[in-house]
């Protein structure tokens, strides 16, 4: 039976876990490149370009810039520069290129593949001080922003003007628009608004030698030659520093509904998706799935009552027995129309027993709470000490087989401790943007452990290759997947990428040790 949803929302707690092993010590095979070492003369030079508060040298103040969101990768940078203008970025890169000083462009530092932090002593170039909205055209919906604008701030600004940012993700309160473009982030509504390769209209980018490439125009159509901006979308700071973004934004939907459903097996999840596409059509804006173990993980940090629990209990006890859950969102311009369509769809999937339980949000607050049970998993996955994250594209029918195979493999592993509560692996969970063919496999562990890592890699990558998937659907390659690109790209493709890198960054100063 479908029920009314009545629970209150609670914020997702921030990650508290800290680790102190330097990336360079964890991976002794990686050697520092032949880059210059920062000296007093360099600092003096940067002080001429920037004012004192745009230059950080105090080691305590630098800590946060040296470690990634997962606290998994820790660099040793001794200098953070925070330019305020594109010209300052250009001056900085020109000098770094001449001196062969390596740099890491950094946005909100929410990346999940270790791409946003130094490996050794690279200079961090933070875009945090470039945070102005440049312009917005009310009739076309074209927004132009500095790369350091926080995604949520851009979306709030658009909301006041009746528009929406065509990307949404759990890290929206911290990640920057420039970082989103640099990673070609996918997120929760790619199903509806498509990838940034389609919605970004132009970019302003500073190349390794300081040259400013500017295509910040407002044209939807422009067939004059190569579409150069595409090179930088998803280039993860390896080809240039994005300083400005021009993006086409759709009108903000006037009516939004969220349904949270319980299903009895994975096949029903895929059937439910097919039905949602055919019955909800143009109003379907998100279709996310979560397995039961991912909900049990989330329950431990959210500590609220699961949306499909009928009793007044909280935490893991409140998670029902359904092996799979779906969060489905509709957005449109006419509430009555959307409600009728959603109601009919829900009746159909319940009658045909594709869905066995469900609830629909009745107001904005409930809608947000339902989303926390999906968005909260990423945070929850690392609450026990660490997490191995795999972000993959796979054909829908074989997608969950990866999670099952990994679970089996980890169960077979003869790990040092036989007591369950001491075993390094806590749980392997699967969830993600099933509407985009994108699975997130998270293996939550109590500690990072070489045995576990060996069981997972290259096993996971080989599985993906054999099913013709991608080893990175949306988070990118960064440091973590640099060596595994061959599982998704041919030698020819890798060589073409290397050629581009050599051409645009011959000294290799931009985000070294990562990407390719
Ligand atoms: P950073 O983490 O700072 O940087 C990421 C990479 O881009 C680095 O390689 C960095 O060098 C480079 N970079 C950053 N800014 C620039 C720039 N201006 N110019 C050139 N290079 C630059 N990703 C998804 O795709 N979908 C999701 O649903 C999603 N959900 C997430 C949920 C959570 C809770 C978290 C923590 C992360 C999530 N991510 C997701 C991952 C992450 O890719 C995004 O959060 C975001 O796009 C990264 O933006 P950022 O500003 O934090 O970039
Ligand atoms: C999401 O969809 C993010 O929640 C994060 O892409 C996924 O942490 C992850 O593995
Ligand atoms: Zn995701």
mmCIF file with all atom_site columns, N, CA and C in Angstrom, residues 1-7 259-263 290 295 304-311 313 317-327 350 355-360 369-370 373:
data_model
loop_
_atom_site.group_PDB
_atom_site.id
_atom_site.type_symbol
_atom_site.label_atom_id
_atom_site.label_alt_id
_atom_site.label_comp_id
_atom_site.label_asym_id
_atom_site.label_entity_id
_atom_site.label_seq_id
_atom_site.pdbx_PDB_ins_code
_atom_site.Cartn_x
_atom_site.Cartn_y
_atom_site.Cartn_z
_atom_site.occupancy
_atom_site.B_iso_or_equiv
_atom_site.pdbx_formal_charge
_atom_site.auth_seq_id
_atom_site.auth_comp_id
_atom_site.auth_asym_id
_atom_site.auth_atom_id
_atom_site.pdbx_PDB_model_num
ATOM 1   N N  . UNK A 1 1   ? 0.828  -1.224 0.000  1.00 0.00 ? 1   UNK A N  1
ATOM 2   C CA . UNK A 1 1   ? 0.000  0.000  0.000  1.00 0.00 ? 1   UNK A CA 1
ATOM 3   C C  . UNK A 1 1   ? 0.856  1.266  0.000  1.00 0.00 ? 1   UNK A C  1
ATOM 4   N N  . UNK A 1 2   ? 0.491  2.254  -0.799 1.00 0.00 ? 2   UNK A N  1
ATOM 5   C CA . UNK A 1 2   ? 1.198  3.529  -0.758 1.00 0.00 ? 2   UNK A CA 1
ATOM 6   C C  . UNK A 1 2   ? 0.739  4.322  0.463  1.00 0.00 ? 2   UNK A C  1
ATOM 7   N N  . UNK A 1 3   ? 1.687  4.921  1.139  1.00 0.00 ? 3   UNK A N  1
ATOM 8   C CA . UNK A 1 3   ? 1.320  5.661  2.347  1.00 0.00 ? 3   UNK A CA 1
ATOM 9   C C  . UNK A 1 3   ? 1.738  7.110  2.227  1.00 0.00 ? 3   UNK A C  1
ATOM 10  N N  . UNK A 1 4   ? 1.183  7.923  3.116  1.00 0.00 ? 4   UNK A N  1
ATOM 11  C CA . UNK A 1 4   ? 1.658  9.306  3.208  1.00 0.00 ? 4   UNK A CA 1
ATOM 12  C C  . UNK A 1 4   ? 2.976  9.277  3.958  1.00 0.00 ? 4   UNK A C  1
ATOM 13  N N  . UNK A 1 5   ? 3.822  10.206 3.620  1.00 0.00 ? 5   UNK A N  1
ATOM 14  C CA . UNK A 1 5   ? 5.133  10.237 4.258  1.00 0.00 ? 5   UNK A CA 1
ATOM 15  C C  . UNK A 1 5   ? 5.181  11.400 5.244  1.00 0.00 ? 5   UNK A C  1
ATOM 16  N N  . UNK A 1 6   ? 5.603  11.129 6.487  1.00 0.00 ? 6   UNK A N  1
ATOM 17  C CA . UNK A 1 6   ? 5.452  12.181 7.505  1.00 0.00 ? 6   UNK A CA 1
ATOM 18  C C  . UNK A 1 6   ? 6.713  12.504 8.301  1.00 0.00 ? 6   UNK A C  1
ATOM 19  N N  . UNK A 1 7   ? 7.852  11.918 7.931  1.00 0.00 ? 7   UNK A N  1
ATOM 20  C CA . UNK A 1 7   ? 9.045  12.119 8.767  1.00 0.00 ? 7   UNK A CA 1
ATOM 21  C C  . UNK A 1 7   ? 9.712  13.476 8.566  1.00 0.00 ? 7   UNK A C  1
ATOM 22  N N  . UNK A 1 259 ? 8.944  9.860  -5.183 1.00 0.00 ? 259 UNK A N  1
ATOM 23  C CA . UNK A 1 259 ? 8.381  8.608  -4.663 1.00 0.00 ? 259 UNK A CA 1
ATOM 24  C C  . UNK A 1 259 ? 9.537  7.716  -4.235 1.00 0.00 ? 259 UNK A C  1
ATOM 25  N N  . UNK A 1 260 ? 9.364  7.022  -3.121 1.00 0.00 ? 260 UNK A N  1
ATOM 26  C CA . UNK A 1 260 ? 10.391 6.111  -2.602 1.00 0.00 ? 260 UNK A CA 1
ATOM 27  C C  . UNK A 1 260 ? 9.751  4.727  -2.563 1.00 0.00 ? 260 UNK A C  1
ATOM 28  N N  . UNK A 1 261 ? 10.338 3.765  -3.282 1.00 0.00 ? 261 UNK A N  1
ATOM 29  C CA . UNK A 1 261 ? 9.665  2.489  -3.489 1.00 0.00 ? 261 UNK A CA 1
ATOM 30  C C  . UNK A 1 261 ? 10.487 1.299  -2.995 1.00 0.00 ? 261 UNK A C  1
ATOM 31  N N  . UNK A 1 262 ? 9.804  0.232  -2.575 1.00 0.00 ? 262 UNK A N  1
ATOM 32  C CA . UNK A 1 262 ? 10.481 -1.003 -2.170 1.00 0.00 ? 262 UNK A CA 1
ATOM 33  C C  . UNK A 1 262 ? 10.223 -2.073 -3.227 1.00 0.00 ? 262 UNK A C  1
ATOM 34  N N  . UNK A 1 263 ? 11.273 -2.836 -3.593 1.00 0.00 ? 263 UNK A N  1
ATOM 35  C CA . UNK A 1 263 ? 11.121 -3.836 -4.658 1.00 0.00 ? 263 UNK A CA 1
ATOM 36  C C  . UNK A 1 263 ? 11.763 -5.151 -4.227 1.00 0.00 ? 263 UNK A C  1
ATOM 37  N N  . UNK A 1 290 ? 18.887 1.834  -4.855 1.00 0.00 ? 290 UNK A N  1
ATOM 38  C CA . UNK A 1 290 ? 19.724 1.570  -3.695 1.00 0.00 ? 290 UNK A CA 1
ATOM 39  C C  . UNK A 1 290 ? 19.469 0.133  -3.243 1.00 0.00 ? 290 UNK A C  1
ATOM 40  N N  . UNK A 1 295 ? 21.122 1.033  2.379  1.00 0.00 ? 295 UNK A N  1
ATOM 41  C CA . UNK A 1 295 ? 20.186 1.714  3.285  1.00 0.00 ? 295 UNK A CA 1
ATOM 42  C C  . UNK A 1 295 ? 20.578 1.471  4.743  1.00 0.00 ? 295 UNK A C  1
ATOM 43  N N  . UNK A 1 304 ? 17.616 8.531  11.352 1.00 0.00 ? 304 UNK A N  1
ATOM 44  C CA . UNK A 1 304 ? 16.190 8.879  11.314 1.00 0.00 ? 304 UNK A CA 1
ATOM 45  C C  . UNK A 1 304 ? 15.411 7.607  10.966 1.00 0.00 ? 304 UNK A C  1
ATOM 46  N N  . UNK A 1 305 ? 14.109 7.737  10.727 1.00 0.00 ? 305 UNK A N  1
ATOM 47  C CA . UNK A 1 305 ? 13.296 6.570  10.409 1.00 0.00 ? 305 UNK A CA 1
ATOM 48  C C  . UNK A 1 305 ? 13.263 6.362  8.900  1.00 0.00 ? 305 UNK A C  1
ATOM 49  N N  . UNK A 1 306 ? 13.477 5.127  8.481  1.00 0.00 ? 306 UNK A N  1
ATOM 50  C CA . UNK A 1 306 ? 13.481 4.853  7.039  1.00 0.00 ? 306 UNK A CA 1
ATOM 51  C C  . UNK A 1 306 ? 12.108 5.200  6.442  1.00 0.00 ? 306 UNK A C  1
ATOM 52  N N  . UNK A 1 307 ? 12.098 5.775  5.233  1.00 0.00 ? 307 UNK A N  1
ATOM 53  C CA . UNK A 1 307 ? 10.833 6.188  4.615  1.00 0.00 ? 307 UNK A CA 1
ATOM 54  C C  . UNK A 1 307 ? 9.788  5.075  4.519  1.00 0.00 ? 307 UNK A C  1
ATOM 55  N N  . UNK A 1 308 ? 10.222 3.813  4.408  1.00 0.00 ? 308 UNK A N  1
ATOM 56  C CA . UNK A 1 308 ? 9.227  2.743  4.254  1.00 0.00 ? 308 UNK A CA 1
ATOM 57  C C  . UNK A 1 308 ? 8.961  1.999  5.561  1.00 0.00 ? 308 UNK A C  1
ATOM 58  N N  . UNK A 1 309 ? 9.390  2.569  6.681  1.00 0.00 ? 309 UNK A N  1
ATOM 59  C CA . UNK A 1 309 ? 9.127  1.937  7.984  1.00 0.00 ? 309 UNK A CA 1
ATOM 60  C C  . UNK A 1 309 ? 7.822  2.493  8.547  1.00 0.00 ? 309 UNK A C  1
ATOM 61  N N  . UNK A 1 310 ? 6.987  1.581  9.048  1.00 0.00 ? 310 UNK A N  1
ATOM 62  C CA . UNK A 1 310 ? 5.689  2.044  9.564  1.00 0.00 ? 310 UNK A CA 1
ATOM 63  C C  . UNK A 1 310 ? 5.714  2.284  11.064 1.00 0.00 ? 310 UNK A C  1
ATOM 64  N N  . UNK A 1 311 ? 6.794  1.881  11.726 1.00 0.00 ? 311 UNK A N  1
ATOM 65  C CA . UNK A 1 311 ? 6.838  2.024  13.188 1.00 0.00 ? 311 UNK A CA 1
ATOM 66  C C  . UNK A 1 311 ? 7.635  3.252  13.587 1.00 0.00 ? 311 UNK A C  1
ATOM 67  N N  . UNK A 1 313 ? 10.402 3.885  14.976 1.00 0.00 ? 313 UNK A N  1
ATOM 68  C CA . UNK A 1 313 ? 11.765 3.525  15.368 1.00 0.00 ? 313 UNK A CA 1
ATOM 69  C C  . UNK A 1 313 ? 12.741 4.195  14.410 1.00 0.00 ? 313 UNK A C  1
ATOM 70  N N  . UNK A 1 317 ? 17.224 -0.536 12.583 1.00 0.00 ? 317 UNK A N  1
ATOM 71  C CA . UNK A 1 317 ? 16.011 -1.337 12.851 1.00 0.00 ? 317 UNK A CA 1
ATOM 72  C C  . UNK A 1 317 ? 14.851 -0.875 11.973 1.00 0.00 ? 317 UNK A C  1
ATOM 73  N N  . UNK A 1 318 ? 14.916 0.365  11.542 1.00 0.00 ? 318 UNK A N  1
ATOM 74  C CA . UNK A 1 318 ? 13.784 0.895  10.773 1.00 0.00 ? 318 UNK A CA 1
ATOM 75  C C  . UNK A 1 318 ? 13.865 0.544  9.282  1.00 0.00 ? 318 UNK A C  1
ATOM 76  N N  . UNK A 1 319 ? 14.981 -0.078 8.855  1.00 0.00 ? 319 UNK A N  1
ATOM 77  C CA . UNK A 1 319 ? 15.108 -0.397 7.418  1.00 0.00 ? 319 UNK A CA 1
ATOM 78  C C  . UNK A 1 319 ? 14.347 -1.702 7.135  1.00 0.00 ? 319 UNK A C  1
ATOM 79  N N  . UNK A 1 320 ? 13.337 -1.650 6.273  1.00 0.00 ? 320 UNK A N  1
ATOM 80  C CA . UNK A 1 320 ? 12.552 -2.865 6.002  1.00 0.00 ? 320 UNK A CA 1
ATOM 81  C C  . UNK A 1 320 ? 13.362 -3.925 5.258  1.00 0.00 ? 320 UNK A C  1
ATOM 82  N N  . UNK A 1 321 ? 12.728 -5.058 5.005  1.00 0.00 ? 321 UNK A N  1
ATOM 83  C CA . UNK A 1 321 ? 13.436 -6.213 4.441  1.00 0.00 ? 321 UNK A CA 1
ATOM 84  C C  . UNK A 1 321 ? 13.575 -6.188 2.921  1.00 0.00 ? 321 UNK A C  1
ATOM 85  N N  . UNK A 1 322 ? 13.041 -5.184 2.248  1.00 0.00 ? 322 UNK A N  1
ATOM 86  C CA . UNK A 1 322 ? 13.099 -5.216 0.778  1.00 0.00 ? 322 UNK A CA 1
ATOM 87  C C  . UNK A 1 322 ? 14.559 -5.179 0.311  1.00 0.00 ? 322 UNK A C  1
ATOM 88  N N  . UNK A 1 323 ? 14.914 -6.050 -0.636 1.00 0.00 ? 323 UNK A N  1
ATOM 89  C CA . UNK A 1 323 ? 16.321 -6.059 -1.086 1.00 0.00 ? 323 UNK A CA 1
ATOM 90  C C  . UNK A 1 323 ? 16.706 -4.842 -1.923 1.00 0.00 ? 323 UNK A C  1
ATOM 91  N N  . UNK A 1 324 ? 15.697 -4.163 -2.542 1.00 0.00 ? 324 UNK A N  1
ATOM 92  C CA . UNK A 1 324 ? 16.015 -3.004 -3.379 1.00 0.00 ? 324 UNK A CA 1
ATOM 93  C C  . UNK A 1 324 ? 15.021 -1.861 -3.158 1.00 0.00 ? 324 UNK A C  1
ATOM 94  N N  . UNK A 1 325 ? 15.540 -0.669 -3.376 1.00 0.00 ? 325 UNK A N  1
ATOM 95  C CA . UNK A 1 325 ? 14.720 0.540  -3.246 1.00 0.00 ? 325 UNK A CA 1
ATOM 96  C C  . UNK A 1 325 ? 14.948 1.419  -4.473 1.00 0.00 ? 325 UNK A C  1
ATOM 97  N N  . UNK A 1 326 ? 13.912 2.183  -4.809 1.00 0.00 ? 326 UNK A N  1
ATOM 98  C CA . UNK A 1 326 ? 14.043 3.131  -5.916 1.00 0.00 ? 326 UNK A CA 1
ATOM 99  C C  . UNK A 1 326 ? 13.573 4.496  -5.438 1.00 0.00 ? 326 UNK A C  1
ATOM 100 N N  . UNK A 1 327 ? 14.337 5.520  -5.776 1.00 0.00 ? 327 UNK A N  1
ATOM 101 C CA . UNK A 1 327 ? 13.873 6.890  -5.557 1.00 0.00 ? 327 UNK A CA 1
ATOM 102 C C  . UNK A 1 327 ? 13.613 7.469  -6.943 1.00 0.00 ? 327 UNK A C  1
ATOM 103 N N  . UNK A 1 350 ? 2.229  -1.108 -8.740 1.00 0.00 ? 350 UNK A N  1
ATOM 104 C CA . UNK A 1 350 ? 1.819  -1.852 -7.542 1.00 0.00 ? 350 UNK A CA 1
ATOM 105 C C  . UNK A 1 350 ? 0.921  -3.030 -7.964 1.00 0.00 ? 350 UNK A C  1
ATOM 106 N N  . UNK A 1 355 ? 6.413  -3.241 -7.927 1.00 0.00 ? 355 UNK A N  1
ATOM 107 C CA . UNK A 1 355 ? 6.758  -2.537 -6.683 1.00 0.00 ? 355 UNK A CA 1
ATOM 108 C C  . UNK A 1 355 ? 5.873  -3.101 -5.573 1.00 0.00 ? 355 UNK A C  1
ATOM 109 N N  . UNK A 1 356 ? 6.482  -3.329 -4.373 1.00 0.00 ? 356 UNK A N  1
ATOM 110 C CA . UNK A 1 356 ? 5.661  -3.922 -3.309 1.00 0.00 ? 356 UNK A CA 1
ATOM 111 C C  . UNK A 1 356 ? 5.314  -2.934 -2.198 1.00 0.00 ? 356 UNK A C  1
ATOM 112 N N  . UNK A 1 357 ? 5.998  -1.804 -2.173 1.00 0.00 ? 357 UNK A N  1
ATOM 113 C CA . UNK A 1 357 ? 5.715  -0.832 -1.108 1.00 0.00 ? 357 UNK A CA 1
ATOM 114 C C  . UNK A 1 357 ? 6.187  0.535  -1.597 1.00 0.00 ? 357 UNK A C  1
ATOM 115 N N  . UNK A 1 358 ? 5.633  1.587  -1.053 1.00 0.00 ? 358 UNK A N  1
ATOM 116 C CA . UNK A 1 358 ? 6.098  2.897  -1.502 1.00 0.00 ? 358 UNK A CA 1
ATOM 117 C C  . UNK A 1 358 ? 5.483  4.044  -0.726 1.00 0.00 ? 358 UNK A C  1
ATOM 118 N N  . UNK A 1 359 ? 6.081  5.199  -0.878 1.00 0.00 ? 359 UNK A N  1
ATOM 119 C CA . UNK A 1 359 ? 5.580  6.408  -0.242 1.00 0.00 ? 359 UNK A CA 1
ATOM 120 C C  . UNK A 1 359 ? 5.886  7.599  -1.142 1.00 0.00 ? 359 UNK A C  1
ATOM 121 N N  . UNK A 1 360 ? 5.059  8.628  -1.079 1.00 0.00 ? 360 UNK A N  1
ATOM 122 C CA . UNK A 1 360 ? 5.258  9.803  -1.931 1.00 0.00 ? 360 UNK A CA 1
ATOM 123 C C  . UNK A 1 360 ? 5.340  11.043 -1.061 1.00 0.00 ? 360 UNK A C  1
ATOM 124 N N  . UNK A 1 369 ? 13.821 14.948 2.746  1.00 0.00 ? 369 UNK A N  1
ATOM 125 C CA . UNK A 1 369 ? 14.141 13.809 3.614  1.00 0.00 ? 369 UNK A CA 1
ATOM 126 C C  . UNK A 1 369 ? 14.281 12.530 2.797  1.00 0.00 ? 369 UNK A C  1
ATOM 127 N N  . UNK A 1 370 ? 13.378 12.332 1.847  1.00 0.00 ? 370 UNK A N  1
ATOM 128 C CA . UNK A 1 370 ? 13.489 11.133 1.007  1.00 0.00 ? 370 UNK A CA 1
ATOM 129 C C  . UNK A 1 370 ? 14.834 11.124 0.283  1.00 0.00 ? 370 UNK A C  1
ATOM 130 N N  . UNK A 1 373 ? 18.046 9.718  2.045  1.00 0.00 ? 373 UNK A N  1
ATOM 131 C CA . UNK A 1 373 ? 18.296 8.272  2.084  1.00 0.00 ? 373 UNK A CA 1
ATOM 132 C C  . UNK A 1 373 ? 19.009 7.799  0.829  1.00 0.00 ? 373 UNK A C  1
#
